[in-house]
CSV table of C-alpha atoms in Angstrom, one decimal:
chain,number,residue,atom,x,y,z
A,1,MET,CA,-27.5,11.6,4.4
A,2,SER,CA,-27.3,12.7,8.2
A,3,SER,CA,-24.7,15.0,9.8
A,4,LEU,CA,-21.3,13.3,11.2
A,5,ASP,CA,-18.9,14.7,12.9
A,6,TRP,CA,-15.5,13.6,14.2
A,7,ASN,CA,-12.8,14.2,17.0
A,8,SER,CA,-9.2,14.1,15.3
A,9,ARG,CA,-5.9,13.8,18.4
A,10,PRO,CA,-2.7,12.8,18.3
A,11,GLY,CA,-2.3,9.1,18.0
A,12,GLN,CA,0.4,6.3,18.0
A,13,PRO,CA,3.5,6.2,15.3
A,14,LEU,CA,1.3,4.3,12.1
A,15,HIS,CA,2.2,1.0,11.6
A,16,GLY,CA,1.2,-2.4,9.7
A,17,SER,CA,0.0,-3.0,5.9
A,18,VAL,CA,-3.5,-0.1,5.0
A,19,ARG,CA,-5.2,-1.8,2.2
A,20,VAL,CA,-7.5,1.1,0.5
A,21,PRO,CA,-10.5,0.5,-1.2
A,22,GLY,CA,-10.7,0.6,-4.9
A,23,ASP,CA,-10.3,3.2,-7.4
A,24,LYS,CA,-12.7,5.1,-7.8
A,25,SER,CA,-12.3,6.6,-11.6
A,26,VAL,CA,-11.5,2.7,-11.9
A,27,SER,CA,-14.5,1.2,-10.7
A,28,HIS,CA,-16.8,3.9,-12.4
A,29,ARG,CA,-15.5,3.5,-15.8
A,30,ALA,CA,-15.4,-0.4,-15.2
A,31,LEU,CA,-19.2,-0.4,-14.7
A,32,MET,CA,-20.3,2.2,-17.7
A,33,LEU,CA,-17.7,0.5,-20.5
A,34,ALA,CA,-19.1,-3.7,-19.0
A,35,ALA,CA,-23.1,-2.2,-19.3
A,36,ILE,CA,-22.2,-1.6,-23.1
A,37,ALA,CA,-20.3,-4.4,-24.0
A,38,GLU,CA,-21.3,-7.2,-25.3
A,39,GLY,CA,-21.2,-10.3,-23.0
A,40,ILE,CA,-20.3,-11.1,-19.1
A,41,SER,CA,-17.5,-8.7,-17.9
A,42,HIS,CA,-16.6,-9.2,-14.4
A,43,VAL,CA,-15.2,-6.7,-12.1
A,44,ARG,CA,-13.1,-7.3,-8.8
A,45,GLY,CA,-12.4,-4.6,-6.5
A,46,PHE,CA,-14.8,-2.3,-6.6
A,47,LEU,CA,-15.5,0.5,-4.7
A,48,GLU,CA,-18.3,-0.2,-2.3
A,49,GLY,CA,-18.7,3.8,-2.0
A,50,GLU,CA,-21.9,6.0,-2.9
A,51,ASP,CA,-20.4,7.2,-6.1
A,52,THR,CA,-19.8,4.3,-7.4
A,53,ARG,CA,-23.0,2.5,-6.5
A,54,ALA,CA,-24.8,5.1,-7.8
A,55,THR,CA,-23.6,4.9,-11.1
A,56,ALA,CA,-24.6,0.5,-10.9
A,57,ALA,CA,-28.4,2.1,-9.6
A,58,VAL,CA,-28.1,4.4,-13.0
A,59,LEU,CA,-27.1,1.6,-15.2
A,60,ALA,CA,-29.6,-0.3,-13.2
A,61,GLN,CA,-32.5,1.4,-13.9
A,62,LEU,CA,-31.0,1.6,-18.2
A,63,GLY,CA,-31.9,-1.9,-17.7
A,64,VAL,CA,-28.2,-3.6,-17.2
A,65,ARG,CA,-28.4,-6.7,-15.1
A,66,ILE,CA,-25.7,-6.1,-12.0
A,67,GLU,CA,-25.0,-8.8,-9.7
A,68,THR,CA,-23.5,-8.6,-6.5
A,69,PRO,CA,-21.7,-12.2,-5.8
A,70,SER,CA,-19.5,-10.7,-2.8
A,71,ALA,CA,-18.3,-7.4,-1.6
A,72,GLY,CA,-15.9,-5.5,-3.9
A,73,GLU,CA,-17.1,-7.8,-7.0
A,74,ARG,CA,-19.6,-6.6,-9.8
A,75,VAL,CA,-20.8,-9.6,-12.9
A,76,VAL,CA,-22.4,-6.8,-15.2
A,77,HIS,CA,-24.3,-8.7,-17.8
A,78,GLY,CA,-23.7,-5.9,-21.0
A,79,VAL,CA,-26.1,-4.7,-23.4
A,80,GLY,CA,-24.2,-3.9,-26.3
A,81,LEU,CA,-23.6,-0.4,-27.1
A,82,HIS,CA,-27.5,0.3,-28.3
A,83,GLY,CA,-28.9,-1.8,-25.6
A,84,LEU,CA,-29.9,0.5,-23.0
A,85,ARG,CA,-33.3,1.1,-22.2
A,86,GLY,CA,-35.1,4.9,-21.0
A,87,THR,CA,-37.2,5.3,-18.3
A,88,ALA,CA,-38.9,7.9,-17.3
A,89,GLN,CA,-37.2,8.1,-13.8
A,90,ALA,CA,-34.6,10.3,-12.8
A,91,LEU,CA,-31.0,9.0,-13.0
A,92,ASP,CA,-30.2,9.8,-9.2
A,93,CYS,CA,-26.0,10.6,-9.0
A,94,GLY,CA,-25.8,11.7,-5.9
A,95,ASN,CA,-22.7,12.8,-5.2
A,96,ALA,CA,-20.6,11.1,-7.5
A,97,GLY,CA,-19.2,14.5,-10.0
A,98,THR,CA,-17.4,11.9,-12.6
A,99,GLY,CA,-20.5,9.4,-12.6
A,100,MET,CA,-23.1,12.5,-13.5
A,101,ARG,CA,-20.4,13.9,-16.3
A,102,LEU,CA,-19.4,10.5,-18.1
A,103,LEU,CA,-22.7,9.2,-17.9
A,104,THR,CA,-23.9,13.0,-19.3
A,105,GLY,CA,-21.3,11.6,-22.5
A,106,LEU,CA,-23.2,8.5,-22.6
A,107,LEU,CA,-26.8,9.4,-22.7
A,108,ALA,CA,-26.4,12.3,-25.3
A,109,GLY,CA,-25.8,9.0,-27.8
A,110,GLN,CA,-29.2,6.8,-27.0
A,111,ALA,CA,-32.4,7.3,-28.7
A,112,PHE,CA,-34.2,8.1,-25.7
A,113,ASP,CA,-34.8,10.9,-23.3
A,114,SER,CA,-32.8,11.2,-19.8
A,115,THR,CA,-32.8,13.2,-16.9
A,116,LEU,CA,-29.9,13.5,-14.4
A,117,VAL,CA,-29.7,14.8,-10.9
A,118,GLY,CA,-27.6,15.3,-7.6
A,119,ASP,CA,-27.5,15.7,-4.3
A,120,ALA,CA,-27.5,19.2,-3.2
A,121,SER,CA,-23.7,19.4,-3.3
A,122,LEU,CA,-23.6,17.8,-6.8
A,123,SER,CA,-26.1,20.2,-8.2
A,124,LYS,CA,-23.9,22.9,-7.7
A,125,ARG,CA,-21.5,22.4,-9.8
A,126,PRO,CA,-20.6,24.1,-12.9
A,127,MET,CA,-21.8,21.3,-15.8
A,128,ARG,CA,-21.3,23.5,-19.7
A,129,ARG,CA,-17.7,22.5,-19.6
A,130,VAL,CA,-19.6,19.0,-20.9
A,131,THR,CA,-22.7,19.7,-22.3
A,132,ASP,CA,-21.1,23.1,-24.6
A,133,PRO,CA,-18.8,20.0,-26.4
A,134,LEU,CA,-21.0,17.4,-26.5
A,135,ALA,CA,-23.9,20.2,-28.3
A,136,SER,CA,-21.0,21.0,-30.2
A,137,MET,CA,-21.3,17.2,-31.1
A,138,GLY,CA,-25.1,17.5,-32.5
A,139,ALA,CA,-26.2,16.4,-28.8
A,140,ARG,CA,-29.1,18.4,-27.1
A,141,ILE,CA,-28.5,18.7,-23.1
A,142,ASP,CA,-30.9,21.2,-21.1
A,143,THR,CA,-29.3,22.1,-17.6
A,144,ARG,CA,-30.2,24.6,-15.1
A,145,GLU,CA,-28.3,27.4,-15.7
A,146,GLY,CA,-25.0,25.4,-17.0
A,147,LEU,CA,-25.9,23.5,-13.3
A,148,PRO,CA,-28.0,20.1,-12.7
A,149,PRO,CA,-30.4,18.5,-13.3
A,150,LEU,CA,-29.3,17.8,-17.1
A,151,GLN,CA,-32.1,17.1,-19.5
A,152,VAL,CA,-30.6,15.0,-22.4
A,153,ARG,CA,-32.1,14.7,-25.4
A,154,GLY,CA,-32.5,11.7,-27.3
A,155,GLY,CA,-32.6,10.2,-31.1
A,156,GLN,CA,-29.7,13.5,-31.9
A,157,SER,CA,-27.6,12.1,-34.9
A,158,LEU,CA,-23.9,13.1,-33.4
A,159,HIS,CA,-20.9,13.6,-35.4
A,160,GLY,CA,-16.5,13.4,-34.6
A,161,ILE,CA,-14.7,16.1,-33.5
A,162,ARG,CA,-11.8,17.8,-32.7
A,163,TYR,CA,-12.3,19.6,-29.4
A,164,GLU,CA,-9.0,21.0,-27.9
A,165,LEU,CA,-10.0,21.3,-24.0
A,166,PRO,CA,-10.1,24.9,-22.1
A,167,VAL,CA,-8.6,22.8,-18.9
A,168,ALA,CA,-7.7,19.6,-18.7
A,169,SER,CA,-10.1,17.5,-17.0
A,170,ALA,CA,-9.9,13.6,-17.6
A,171,GLN,CA,-14.2,13.5,-16.9
A,172,VAL,CA,-14.6,16.1,-20.3
A,173,LYS,CA,-12.7,14.5,-21.7
A,174,SER,CA,-14.2,10.9,-21.4
A,175,ALA,CA,-17.8,11.9,-21.4
A,176,LEU,CA,-16.2,13.3,-25.1
A,177,LEU,CA,-15.1,9.6,-25.7
A,178,LEU,CA,-18.0,8.1,-24.3
A,179,ALA,CA,-20.1,10.3,-26.9
A,180,GLY,CA,-17.4,9.4,-29.5
A,181,LEU,CA,-18.7,5.6,-29.6
A,182,TYR,CA,-21.7,7.0,-31.0
A,183,ALA,CA,-21.2,9.4,-33.0
A,184,VAL,CA,-20.1,9.6,-36.6
A,185,GLY,CA,-16.2,9.8,-37.8
A,186,GLU,CA,-14.0,10.5,-35.3
A,187,THR,CA,-13.5,12.3,-32.2
A,188,GLU,CA,-10.2,14.1,-30.9
A,189,ILE,CA,-9.5,15.1,-27.9
A,190,ILE,CA,-6.1,17.4,-27.5
A,191,GLU,CA,-5.4,18.2,-23.8
A,192,PRO,CA,-3.8,21.3,-22.2
A,193,HIS,CA,-2.0,19.0,-19.8
A,194,PRO,CA,-1.8,15.2,-19.9
A,195,THR,CA,-4.8,14.2,-17.2
A,196,ARG,CA,-5.8,10.3,-16.3
A,197,ASP,CA,-5.9,8.0,-18.7
A,198,TYR,CA,-8.0,4.7,-17.4
A,199,THR,CA,-10.8,5.8,-20.3
A,200,GLU,CA,-8.7,5.3,-23.3
A,201,ARG,CA,-6.5,2.0,-21.6
A,202,MET,CA,-9.9,1.2,-20.6
A,203,LEU,CA,-11.7,1.2,-23.7
A,204,ALA,CA,-8.3,-1.2,-25.3
A,205,ALA,CA,-9.3,-3.6,-22.6
A,206,PHE,CA,-12.9,-3.5,-23.8
A,207,GLY,CA,-11.3,-4.2,-27.4
A,208,TRP,CA,-12.4,-0.6,-28.9
A,209,PRO,CA,-9.9,0.6,-31.5
A,210,ILE,CA,-8.1,4.0,-29.9
A,211,ASP,CA,-5.8,6.4,-30.0
A,212,PHE,CA,-3.5,8.3,-27.3
A,213,SER,CA,-0.4,9.4,-26.1
A,214,PRO,CA,-0.3,11.7,-23.0
A,215,GLY,CA,-2.5,15.0,-24.1
A,216,ARG,CA,-4.3,13.3,-26.6
A,217,ALA,CA,-6.8,10.8,-27.9
A,218,LYS,CA,-8.7,9.4,-31.0
A,219,LEU,CA,-11.2,6.7,-31.7
A,220,GLY,CA,-13.7,6.9,-34.6
A,221,GLY,CA,-17.4,4.9,-33.2
A,222,GLY,CA,-19.1,2.3,-35.0
A,223,HIS,CA,-17.2,-0.4,-33.4
A,224,ALA,CA,-18.4,-2.6,-30.1
A,225,LEU,CA,-17.4,-3.4,-27.1
A,226,HIS,CA,-16.2,-6.8,-26.0
A,227,ALA,CA,-16.9,-7.6,-22.5
A,228,ALA,CA,-13.3,-8.1,-20.1
A,229,ASP,CA,-12.5,-8.6,-16.8
A,230,VAL,CA,-11.2,-5.6,-14.9
A,231,ASP,CA,-9.3,-6.1,-11.2
A,232,VAL,CA,-9.2,-2.7,-9.7
A,233,PRO,CA,-6.0,-1.4,-8.4
A,234,ALA,CA,-6.3,0.6,-4.8
A,235,ASP,CA,-7.2,4.5,-5.6
A,236,PHE,CA,-4.3,6.2,-5.0
A,237,SER,CA,-6.4,9.7,-3.9
A,238,SER,CA,-7.6,7.3,-0.8
A,239,ALA,CA,-3.6,5.7,-0.3
A,240,ALA,CA,-2.6,9.4,0.0
A,241,PHE,CA,-4.0,10.3,3.2
A,242,PHE,CA,-2.2,7.3,4.4
A,243,LEU,CA,0.9,8.6,2.7
A,244,VAL,CA,1.4,12.1,4.3
A,245,ALA,CA,-0.1,10.5,7.4
A,246,ALA,CA,2.5,8.3,7.9
A,247,SER,CA,5.5,11.0,6.6
A,248,ILE,CA,4.3,13.8,9.6
A,249,VAL,CA,3.9,11.5,12.6
A,250,PRO,CA,7.4,10.6,14.2
A,251,GLY,CA,8.3,6.9,13.9
A,252,SER,CA,5.6,5.9,11.8
A,253,VAL,CA,6.3,3.3,8.8
A,254,LEU,CA,3.0,2.1,6.8
A,255,ARG,CA,2.6,-0.5,4.1
A,256,LEU,CA,0.2,0.2,1.1
A,257,PRO,CA,0.0,-2.7,-0.6
A,258,ALA,CA,-1.6,-2.9,-4.4
A,259,VAL,CA,-1.6,0.9,-4.8
A,260,GLY,CA,-2.7,2.1,-8.4
A,261,LEU,CA,0.4,3.9,-10.6
A,262,ASN,CA,-0.6,5.7,-13.3
A,263,PRO,CA,1.5,8.2,-13.8
A,264,ARG,CA,-1.4,10.8,-14.5
A,265,ARG,CA,-2.5,9.9,-11.1
A,266,THR,CA,0.5,10.1,-8.8
A,267,GLY,CA,1.4,14.1,-8.7
A,268,LEU,CA,1.6,13.5,-4.8
A,269,LEU,CA,3.9,11.2,-4.6
A,270,GLN,CA,6.5,13.5,-6.6
A,271,ALA,CA,5.5,16.4,-4.6
A,272,LEU,CA,6.1,14.9,-1.5
A,273,ARG,CA,9.1,13.2,-2.7
A,274,LEU,CA,10.2,17.0,-3.4
A,275,MET,CA,9.4,17.9,0.5
A,276,GLY,CA,11.8,15.3,1.3
A,277,ALA,CA,9.5,12.0,1.7
A,278,ASP,CA,10.4,8.8,2.3
A,279,ILE,CA,8.3,6.6,0.3
A,280,THR,CA,10.0,3.8,-1.7
A,281,ILE,CA,7.9,1.9,-4.3
A,282,GLU,CA,8.1,-2.3,-4.2
A,283,HIS,CA,6.4,-5.9,-6.4
A,284,GLU,CA,5.4,-3.3,-9.5
A,285,ARG,CA,3.3,-4.4,-12.2
A,286,GLU,CA,0.8,-4.3,-14.1
A,287,ALA,CA,-3.1,-5.6,-13.1
A,288,GLY,CA,-6.3,-4.5,-16.0
A,289,GLY,CA,-4.0,-2.9,-18.4
A,290,GLU,CA,-3.0,0.5,-15.3
A,291,PRO,CA,0.6,-0.4,-12.9
A,292,VAL,CA,0.5,-1.4,-9.7
A,293,GLY,CA,2.6,-1.1,-6.6
A,294,ASP,CA,3.5,-1.5,-3.0
A,295,LEU,CA,4.2,1.4,-1.7
A,296,LEU,CA,6.4,1.9,1.7
A,297,VAL,CA,6.2,4.9,3.8
A,298,ARG,CA,8.2,6.2,6.7
A,299,HIS,CA,8.6,9.1,8.6
A,300,ALA,CA,10.6,11.9,7.4
A,301,PRO,CA,10.9,15.6,8.1
A,302,LEU,CA,9.1,17.9,5.0
A,303,HIS,CA,10.0,21.1,3.2
A,304,GLY,CA,8.2,23.2,1.6
A,305,ILE,CA,8.0,23.9,-1.9
A,306,GLU,CA,7.7,25.5,-4.9
A,307,LEU,CA,5.2,22.9,-6.2
A,308,PRO,CA,6.1,22.6,-10.1
A,309,GLU,CA,2.8,23.5,-11.5
A,310,ALA,CA,3.5,20.4,-14.0
A,311,LEU,CA,2.4,18.5,-11.2
A,312,VAL,CA,-1.0,20.1,-10.7
A,313,PRO,CA,-3.0,18.1,-13.0
A,314,ASP,CA,-2.0,14.6,-12.1
A,315,MET,CA,-2.9,15.6,-8.1
A,316,ILE,CA,-6.2,17.6,-8.4
A,317,ASP,CA,-7.8,15.6,-5.6
A,318,GLU,CA,-4.9,14.8,-3.3
A,319,PHE,CA,-4.6,18.9,-2.4
A,320,PRO,CA,-6.7,18.7,0.5
A,321,VAL,CA,-4.1,16.5,2.3
A,322,LEU,CA,-0.9,18.2,0.4
A,323,PHE,CA,-2.1,21.4,2.3
A,324,ILE,CA,-1.9,19.4,5.5
A,325,ALA,CA,1.5,18.1,4.7
A,326,ALA,CA,2.9,21.7,3.3
A,327,THR,CA,1.2,22.9,6.9
A,328,VAL,CA,3.5,21.0,8.6
A,329,ALA,CA,7.2,21.3,6.6
A,330,SER,CA,9.4,23.5,7.6
A,331,GLY,CA,9.9,26.8,5.3
A,332,ARG,CA,7.3,28.2,2.7
A,333,THR,CA,5.4,26.3,-0.1
A,334,VAL,CA,3.9,27.5,-3.0
A,335,ILE,CA,1.6,26.3,-5.0
A,336,ARG,CA,-0.3,28.2,-8.3
A,337,GLY,CA,-1.9,27.1,-11.3
A,338,ALA,CA,-5.0,25.3,-9.5
A,339,ALA,CA,-7.8,26.9,-10.4
A,340,GLU,CA,-9.4,23.6,-10.6
A,341,LEU,CA,-9.7,23.4,-6.9
A,342,ARG,CA,-12.3,26.0,-6.6
A,343,VAL,CA,-15.2,24.5,-8.2
A,344,LYS,CA,-15.1,20.6,-7.2
A,345,GLU,CA,-17.2,19.1,-4.4
A,346,SER,CA,-16.4,22.8,-2.3
A,347,ASP,CA,-13.9,25.0,-3.1
A,348,ARG,CA,-10.9,23.6,-1.6
A,349,ILE,CA,-8.6,26.4,-2.0
A,350,ALA,CA,-11.0,28.4,0.7
A,351,THR,CA,-12.5,26.0,3.0
A,352,MET,CA,-8.4,24.2,3.5
A,353,ALA,CA,-7.7,28.5,4.1
A,354,THR,CA,-10.6,28.7,6.2
A,355,GLY,CA,-9.8,25.2,8.3
A,356,LEU,CA,-6.2,25.4,8.1
A,357,ARG,CA,-6.4,29.0,9.8
A,358,ALA,CA,-8.5,27.7,12.8
A,359,LEU,CA,-6.2,25.7,14.0
A,360,GLY,CA,-3.6,29.1,13.8
A,361,ALA,CA,-1.7,28.2,10.1
A,362,SER,CA,0.3,30.7,8.1
A,363,ILE,CA,-2.0,30.6,5.1
A,364,GLU,CA,-2.2,33.4,2.3
A,365,GLU,CA,-5.2,32.4,-0.4
A,366,THR,CA,-4.2,33.3,-4.3
A,367,PRO,CA,-6.7,33.0,-7.2
A,368,ASP,CA,-5.2,29.6,-8.5
A,369,GLY,CA,-3.6,28.4,-4.8
A,370,ALA,CA,-1.9,29.3,-2.0
A,371,ILE,CA,1.3,30.5,-0.3
A,372,ILE,CA,1.8,28.3,3.3
A,373,HIS,CA,3.8,28.8,6.2
A,374,GLY,CA,4.6,25.4,8.3
A,375,GLY,CA,4.7,26.0,11.5
A,376,PRO,CA,3.1,23.8,14.7
A,377,LEU,CA,-0.8,23.2,14.5
A,378,GLY,CA,-3.5,24.2,17.6
A,379,ALA,CA,-6.8,22.9,18.6
A,380,GLY,CA,-9.8,23.7,16.3
A,381,THR,CA,-12.8,23.4,14.9
A,382,VAL,CA,-13.0,23.1,11.6
A,383,GLU,CA,-15.6,23.0,8.5
A,384,SER,CA,-15.9,20.1,5.4
A,385,ARG,CA,-18.2,21.6,3.7
A,386,LEU,CA,-19.9,18.2,2.6
A,387,ASP,CA,-16.4,17.8,1.6
A,388,HIS,CA,-15.0,14.0,2.1
A,389,ARG,CA,-11.7,14.7,1.4
A,390,ILE,CA,-11.5,18.1,3.0
A,391,ALA,CA,-12.8,15.8,6.0
A,392,MET,CA,-10.3,13.0,6.4
A,393,SER,CA,-6.9,15.4,5.2
A,394,PHE,CA,-7.7,17.5,8.5
A,395,ALA,CA,-8.3,14.1,10.3
A,396,VAL,CA,-4.5,13.7,9.2
A,397,ALA,CA,-4.0,17.7,10.6
A,398,GLY,CA,-5.4,16.4,14.0
A,399,LEU,CA,-2.7,13.7,14.0
A,400,VAL,CA,-0.4,16.1,14.5
A,401,ALA,CA,-2.3,19.3,16.5
A,402,GLY,CA,-1.4,20.5,19.7
A,403,GLY,CA,-5.4,19.4,20.8
A,404,PRO,CA,-8.6,17.9,19.4
A,405,VAL,CA,-9.0,18.9,15.5
A,406,ARG,CA,-13.3,18.3,15.4
A,407,ILE,CA,-14.6,18.2,11.7
A,408,ASN,CA,-17.6,18.6,11.3
A,409,ASP,CA,-20.1,16.5,9.1
A,410,CYS,CA,-18.4,13.6,7.9
A,411,SER,CA,-21.0,11.8,6.3
A,412,HIS,CA,-19.7,12.4,2.9
A,413,VAL,CA,-16.2,10.4,2.9
A,414,ALA,CA,-18.4,7.3,2.8
A,415,THR,CA,-19.0,8.8,-1.1
A,416,SER,CA,-15.0,7.9,-2.2
A,417,PHE,CA,-13.7,5.4,0.7
A,418,PRO,CA,-16.7,3.7,3.2
A,419,GLY,CA,-14.8,2.0,6.1
A,420,PHE,CA,-12.2,5.1,6.6
A,421,LEU,CA,-12.5,5.6,10.1
A,422,GLU,CA,-11.4,1.8,11.3
A,423,LEU,CA,-8.8,1.2,8.7
A,424,ALA,CA,-7.9,4.7,9.8
A,425,ASN,CA,-8.0,3.5,13.6
A,426,GLY,CA,-6.1,0.5,13.5
A,427,CYS,CA,-3.2,1.6,12.1
A,428,GLY,CA,-2.5,4.4,14.6
A,429,PHE,CA,-4.5,7.0,14.4
A,430,ALA,CA,-6.9,8.3,17.5
A,431,LEU,CA,-10.4,9.3,15.5
A,432,GLN,CA,-13.6,9.3,16.9
A,433,ALA,CA,-17.1,10.1,15.8
A,434,ALA,CA,-18.7,12.5,17.9
A,435,GLY,CA,-21.9,12.9,17.1
């Protein structure tokens, strides 16, 4: 992937309506469940990102016919629970950690061997917290000292387990539930904190008996999935950049239609409101089993807070842009309980702290968070570390900095948010590709 740098400068007050791309988490899961369902499923609002396309390509390699009638639409011809076909080729997940972890659970119960690989960034991400509990279900998965590539051995007899997650993770939970579809007996997952329940909601929508509530999920093997139509809501994580941008740029009024409002995803919304943000929800409704609403955000002066740790699991992907909000807010913001950020696409605590210091911010790293003192940002150059959310967060910072912010290597933004540059500039950003 070629390097692409951005320059972000102060722009206009943000105005208009911004329809952000479809939810990445829902898009991944919709394809996987439709693939092993019986019948033909229609997925609308599908995220046309590199991560989700990588998952589609892997499923196609495994013998699933997936049609693309138009952008954002997929027609999946399900092959049933035992209809996937093995391939000697490596299955390339690209940069998609969700794709790789969920596919590991799905492939653990197949009759054939599979090898999952990823790009340079994904190849450094830890996989033992998925592979270890899968092994306790009877799976055989070889790793490179806990890192990808993952060699998933077929023909294993899986059995259900009761597993208490040591660290709350929707990806690990989902991988175990997918393996549980192929296991004898019941698989029950207990979480230290509730995480997003997309997989549980979607399994129910596809007709699999499942019992779930915040912090726990239980299902048995031996049933069938039946084709379903899925309307993918707009991705809250993608909307987050615009929520913060409109909150911190004076004069801004921005509407974000049809955003997914799964309560396990919207911790940032609560955090911003605690900081004084003016965000209202209109036209609340349900789409494809998921709560959806239109978000209206107006500029408001923000103040620092001690972030309630209970919100951390529900906003783990939104911390980079929260760091920007905290830097602009008056007073001090304290973040604790977010050690998970150190093993995302980059060490997001260290990467954000380094970048914000380069712009003159006062930020102190802690093992599981940061202490951020609000104050003016200056011009400077920051590194994205090939992390899409870091790149977009610093694009937001450039709106209120004292001079241009250069963000090095934003090429990975397309993994989660294709068209970000055009959409951002269309509502008032001043963002340019620099190379």
